[in-house]
Tab-separated table of C-alpha atoms and ligand atoms in Angstrom:
chain	number	residue	atom	x	y	z
Z	1192	MET	CA	89.579	113.222	123.629
Z	1193	SER	CA	90.783	109.419	123.724
Z	1194	ILE	CA	91.470	107.384	120.808
Z	1195	ALA	CA	88.593	105.395	121.219
Z	1196	GLU	CA	86.651	109.041	121.230
Z	1197	ASN	CA	88.336	109.812	118.057
Z	1198	LEU	CA	87.683	107.338	116.880
Z	1199	ALA	CA	83.955	107.628	117.329
Z	1200	LYS	CA	83.959	110.664	115.747
Z	1201	ILE	CA	85.498	110.428	112.976
Z	1202	LYS	CA	83.326	107.075	112.503
Z	1203	GLU	CA	80.148	109.326	112.043
Z	1204	THR	CA	81.231	111.476	109.484
Z	1205	ILE	CA	81.994	108.450	107.294
Z	1206	PRO	CA	79.713	105.968	104.734
Z	1207	ASN	CA	79.292	102.360	105.630
Z	1208	HIS	CA	80.733	101.923	102.008
Z	1209	VAL	CA	84.164	103.573	103.042
Z	1210	LYS	CA	86.355	101.564	104.930
Z	1211	LEU	CA	89.214	103.502	107.566
Z	1212	VAL	CA	92.210	102.877	107.871
Z	1213	ALA	CA	93.870	103.506	110.302
Z	1214	VAL	CA	97.225	104.683	109.884
Z	1215	SER	CA	99.329	104.003	113.259
Z	1216	LYS	CA	102.744	104.353	112.458
Z	1217	THR	CA	105.324	105.735	114.876
Z	1218	LYS	CA	102.555	105.569	117.208
Z	1219	PRO	CA	103.418	102.198	120.193
Z	1220	ASN	CA	101.034	98.848	120.510
Z	1221	GLU	CA	99.041	100.250	123.483
Z	1222	ALA	CA	98.053	103.462	120.726
Z	1223	ILE	CA	96.787	100.544	118.511
Z	1224	LEU	CA	95.306	98.590	121.329
Z	1225	GLU	CA	92.859	101.172	122.277
Z	1226	ALA	CA	91.495	101.813	118.523
Z	1227	TYR	CA	91.238	98.067	117.932
Z	1228	GLN	CA	89.306	97.458	121.962
Z	1229	ALA	CA	86.817	100.649	120.339
Z	1230	GLY	CA	86.361	98.006	117.279
Z	1231	GLN	CA	88.710	99.004	114.634
Z	1232	ARG	CA	89.912	96.121	112.884
Z	1233	ILE	CA	92.643	97.747	109.449
Z	1234	PHE	CA	95.489	99.514	110.404
Z	1235	GLY	CA	98.090	101.450	107.924
Z	1236	GLU	CA	101.943	101.275	108.252
Z	1237	ASN	CA	104.452	102.289	106.618
Z	1238	ARG	CA	107.829	100.752	107.081
Z	1239	PRO	CA	107.913	97.570	106.845
Z	1240	GLN	CA	110.218	96.432	110.017
Z	1241	GLU	CA	107.873	98.639	111.881
Z	1242	LEU	CA	104.867	96.495	110.907
Z	1243	GLN	CA	106.483	92.942	110.747
Z	1244	LYS	CA	107.039	93.506	114.859
Z	1245	LYS	CA	103.683	95.021	115.355
Z	1246	GLN	CA	101.630	91.959	113.593
Z	1247	ALA	CA	103.389	90.043	115.903
Z	1248	GLU	CA	102.738	91.532	119.068
Z	1249	LEU	CA	99.435	92.066	118.774
Z	1250	PRO	CA	96.019	90.756	117.730
Z	1251	PHE	CA	95.680	88.584	114.530
Z	1252	ASP	CA	92.603	89.215	113.406
Z	1253	ILE	CA	94.215	92.420	112.534
Z	1254	GLU	CA	93.783	93.511	108.974
Z	1255	TRP	CA	97.440	95.302	108.044
Z	1256	HIS	CA	97.425	97.804	105.353
Z	1257	PHE	CA	100.856	99.188	104.227
Z	1258	ILE	CA	100.555	102.645	102.887
Z	1259	GLY	CA	103.985	104.090	102.257
Z	1260	HIS	CA	106.828	103.792	99.827
Z	1261	LEU	CA	108.062	99.908	99.651
Z	1262	GLN	CA	111.115	99.002	98.471
Z	1263	THR	CA	111.397	95.591	97.095
Z	1264	ASN	CA	114.351	94.237	99.557
Z	1265	LYS	CA	111.691	94.507	102.215
Z	1266	VAL	CA	108.648	92.867	100.352
Z	1267	LYS	CA	109.755	90.064	102.020
Z	1268	TYR	CA	108.790	91.211	106.211
Z	1269	ILE	CA	105.091	91.767	105.362
Z	1270	ALA	CA	104.389	89.466	102.410
Z	1271	PRO	CA	103.066	86.917	104.955
Z	1272	TYR	CA	100.865	88.380	106.343
Z	1273	VAL	CA	99.810	91.998	104.704
Z	1274	SER	CA	95.793	92.644	103.847
Z	1275	LEU	CA	96.279	95.247	101.345
Z	1276	ILE	CA	99.608	97.339	99.740
Z	1277	HIS	CA	98.525	101.032	98.514
Z	1278	GLY	CA	101.828	102.096	96.954
Z	1279	VAL	CA	102.646	99.215	94.027
Z	1280	ASP	CA	104.278	102.282	91.533
Z	1281	SER	CA	106.408	99.534	89.534
Z	1282	LEU	CA	106.289	95.873	87.457
Z	1283	LYS	CA	109.443	95.482	89.618
Z	1284	LEU	CA	107.828	96.345	92.884
Z	1285	LEU	CA	105.056	94.512	91.402
Z	1286	GLN	CA	106.980	90.782	90.547
Z	1287	GLU	CA	108.636	90.841	93.678
Z	1288	ILE	CA	105.523	90.660	95.693
Z	1289	ASN	CA	104.241	88.289	93.169
Z	1290	LYS	CA	107.675	86.346	93.988
Z	1291	GLU	CA	107.222	86.423	97.869
Z	1292	ALA	CA	103.461	85.558	97.416
Z	1293	LEU	CA	104.163	82.889	95.885
Z	1294	LYS	CA	106.305	81.173	98.457
Z	1295	ASN	CA	104.041	82.637	101.284
Z	1296	LYS	CA	101.386	79.901	98.520
Z	1297	ARG	CA	99.052	83.164	98.710
Z	1298	VAL	CA	97.501	86.095	96.761
Z	1299	ILE	CA	98.689	89.688	97.606
Z	1300	PRO	CA	96.332	92.153	96.750
Z	1301	CYS	CA	97.536	95.801	95.697
Z	1302	LEU	CA	96.326	99.096	94.458
Z	1303	LEU	CA	98.627	100.858	92.319
Z	1304	GLU	CA	99.753	104.921	93.702
Z	1305	PHE	CA	98.855	107.907	90.826
Z	1306	ARG	CA	101.064	110.972	91.078
Z	1307	ILE	CA	98.420	113.293	91.708
Z	1308	ALA	CA	100.000	116.140	93.489
Z	1309	ASN	CA	102.191	118.592	91.638
Z	1310	GLU	CA	104.628	118.243	93.669
Z	1311	GLU	CA	107.849	116.382	92.727
Z	1312	THR	CA	108.955	114.344	95.520
Z	1313	LYS	CA	106.097	112.708	95.406
Z	1314	PHE	CA	105.772	108.811	94.381
Z	1315	GLY	CA	103.351	107.216	91.925
Z	1316	LEU	CA	102.335	106.635	88.162
Z	1317	SER	CA	100.981	108.296	85.090
Z	1318	ILE	CA	98.540	106.923	83.355
Z	1319	GLU	CA	101.208	106.170	80.599
Z	1320	GLU	CA	103.281	104.416	82.509
Z	1321	ALA	CA	100.608	102.226	84.490
Z	1322	LYS	CA	99.078	101.503	80.657
Z	1323	GLU	CA	102.365	100.243	80.131
Z	1324	MET	CA	102.913	98.596	82.847
Z	1325	LEU	CA	99.318	96.218	82.665
Z	1326	LYS	CA	99.854	95.819	78.915
Z	1327	ASN	CA	103.696	94.386	79.372
Z	1328	ALA	CA	103.553	90.358	78.629
Z	1329	ALA	CA	105.479	90.451	82.080
Z	1330	PHE	CA	102.090	91.772	84.059
Z	1331	SER	CA	99.743	88.995	82.593
Z	1332	GLU	CA	102.038	86.090	84.358
Z	1333	LEU	CA	101.841	87.314	87.648
Z	1334	GLN	CA	99.714	84.914	89.323
Z	1335	ASN	CA	99.715	85.880	92.540
Z	1336	ILE	CA	99.100	89.711	92.914
Z	1337	SER	CA	95.264	90.990	92.885
Z	1338	ILE	CA	95.073	94.371	91.662
Z	1339	GLN	CA	92.462	95.940	93.611
Z	1340	GLY	CA	92.263	99.606	92.199
Z	1341	VAL	CA	94.176	102.582	93.088
Z	1342	MET	CA	95.877	105.270	95.506
Z	1343	GLY	CA	96.832	108.584	95.682
Z	1344	MET	CA	97.935	111.866	97.780
Z	1345	ALA	CA	96.746	115.329	97.093
Z	1346	THR	CA	99.444	118.263	97.513
Z	1347	TYR	CA	100.154	119.371	101.085
Z	1348	THR	CA	98.194	122.709	100.764
Z	1349	GLU	CA	95.656	124.507	102.183
Z	1350	ASP	CA	94.026	125.321	98.584
Z	1351	LYS	CA	90.925	122.783	98.553
Z	1352	GLU	CA	90.021	123.693	95.155
Z	1353	GLN	CA	93.231	122.154	94.110
Z	1354	ILE	CA	92.932	119.104	96.672
Z	1355	PHE	CA	89.281	119.170	94.868
Z	1356	ARG	CA	91.062	118.285	91.569
Z	1357	GLU	CA	93.437	116.106	92.396
Z	1358	PHE	CA	90.632	114.002	94.090
Z	1359	LYS	CA	89.046	114.303	91.077
Z	1360	LYS	CA	91.658	113.162	88.533
Z	1361	LEU	CA	92.022	109.916	90.183
Z	1362	LYS	CA	88.903	109.294	90.571
Z	1363	SER	CA	88.819	109.827	86.875
Z	1364	ILE	CA	92.375	107.650	86.633
Z	1365	PHE	CA	89.852	104.568	88.379
Z	1366	THR	CA	87.467	105.239	85.651
Z	1367	PHE	CA	89.662	104.861	83.015
Z	1368	PHE	CA	91.535	101.607	83.881
Z	1369	LYS	CA	88.858	100.204	85.210
Z	1370	GLU	CA	86.812	100.556	81.741
Z	1371	GLU	CA	89.553	99.863	80.273
Z	1372	LEU	CA	91.069	96.850	81.425
Z	1373	PHE	CA	89.128	95.236	85.026
Z	1374	GLU	CA	85.681	95.645	83.693
Z	1375	GLN	CA	85.166	92.040	84.312
Z	1376	GLN	CA	87.400	91.960	87.749
Z	1377	ASP	CA	84.834	92.758	90.347
Z	1378	SER	CA	87.343	92.930	92.845
Z	1379	PHE	CA	88.895	96.244	91.348
Z	1380	SER	CA	86.721	98.516	92.959
Z	1381	GLU	CA	88.998	100.717	95.573
Z	1382	ILE	CA	90.013	104.430	95.888
Z	1383	SER	CA	92.009	104.998	98.343
Z	1384	MET	CA	92.330	109.031	99.138
Z	1385	GLY	CA	92.104	111.285	101.760
Z	1386	MET	CA	93.784	111.750	104.818
Z	1387	SER	CA	93.199	113.482	108.019
Z	1388	GLY	CA	93.172	117.051	106.583
Z	1389	ASP	CA	91.190	116.411	103.252
Z	1390	TYR	CA	89.246	112.865	103.854
Z	1391	LEU	CA	85.532	114.136	104.141
Z	1392	LEU	CA	86.257	115.447	100.459
Z	1393	ALA	CA	88.046	113.391	99.169
Z	1394	ILE	CA	84.432	111.218	100.081
Z	1395	LYS	CA	82.847	113.507	98.589
Z	1396	GLU	CA	84.854	112.882	95.022
Z	1397	GLY	CA	84.458	109.112	95.638
Z	1398	ALA	CA	87.165	107.607	97.721
Z	1399	THR	CA	86.018	104.223	98.910
Z	1400	MET	CA	89.251	103.827	101.238
Z	1401	VAL	CA	90.101	106.781	103.417
Z	1402	ARG	CA	93.859	106.766	105.682
Z	1403	ILE	CA	93.795	108.867	108.542
Z	1404	GLY	CA	96.451	108.895	111.395
Z	1405	SER	CA	97.046	111.886	113.388
Z	1406	SER	CA	92.960	112.953	113.705
Z	1407	ILE	CA	92.732	109.428	115.388
Z	1408	PHE	CA	96.338	109.021	117.310
Z	1409	GLY	CA	97.222	112.852	117.532
Z	1410	ASN	CA	100.346	114.602	115.948
Z	1411	ARG	CA	103.318	112.774	115.418
W	40	PLP	C1	100.676	109.223	107.474
W	40	PLP	C2	99.882	108.873	106.034
W	40	PLP	C3	98.482	108.991	105.982
W	40	PLP	C4	97.894	109.158	107.284
W	40	PLP	O1	98.381	111.147	107.286
W	40	PLP	P1	97.423	111.814	108.987
W	40	PLP	O2	97.391	112.730	108.378
W	40	PLP	O3	98.509	111.859	110.012
W	40	PLP	O4	95.714	111.601	108.529
W	40	PLP	C5	97.800	109.093	104.743
W	40	PLP	N1	98.497	107.941	103.814
W	40	PLP	C6	99.483	107.821	103.934
W	40	PLP	C7	100.177	107.469	102.842
W	40	PLP	C8	100.481	108.218	104.861
W	40	PLP	O5	102.081	108.325	104.925
């Protein structure tokens, strides 16, 4: 099937209130353009330099989301245009994003990444770490970032029950921080979870954003 056909099929399964991030990492511009011509506008990338190049070469009304682990020294490559950074997991990174956002005279929307999988290697905050960060005086000084929700990746497993529990956990983390610290901020509203293999489950558990790559563009 073509990229346009894959997209159409996936969109049929996604309710209107859920945003689809088409994960185009490693894929060439032609593939992205095919999805763009089929109406897709939000794309996700996980390498700053690759994203920088694609942003310069592709239509300017694309909303670029950064979905991977971001190193502080690479923030500068994406700060001028990135629409949402999904994987923020330290105050140091937030401070760097704030600094680059200020240089570009903008506010950069970010999601806090939480560790919900039981795999050692995954990045992300614990609830305690996030609490500490958000209550830190240094956090309240950051005027050029906007925390808009949470993001997480489930364990890579066939065990649907486990994935279900992990998504449920992220949803409860979202609700906790919404009530605790972001009650007054309407823009704190996003739960980014679900990929090609598990996005339907993620939507059932409350995802507002799904990140889908291989089901649209084929295997990497
Ligand atoms: C690659 C990637 C995806 C997309 O994965 P697929 O299985 O290809 O849909 C989603 N989220 C993150 C953070 C990724 O790195």
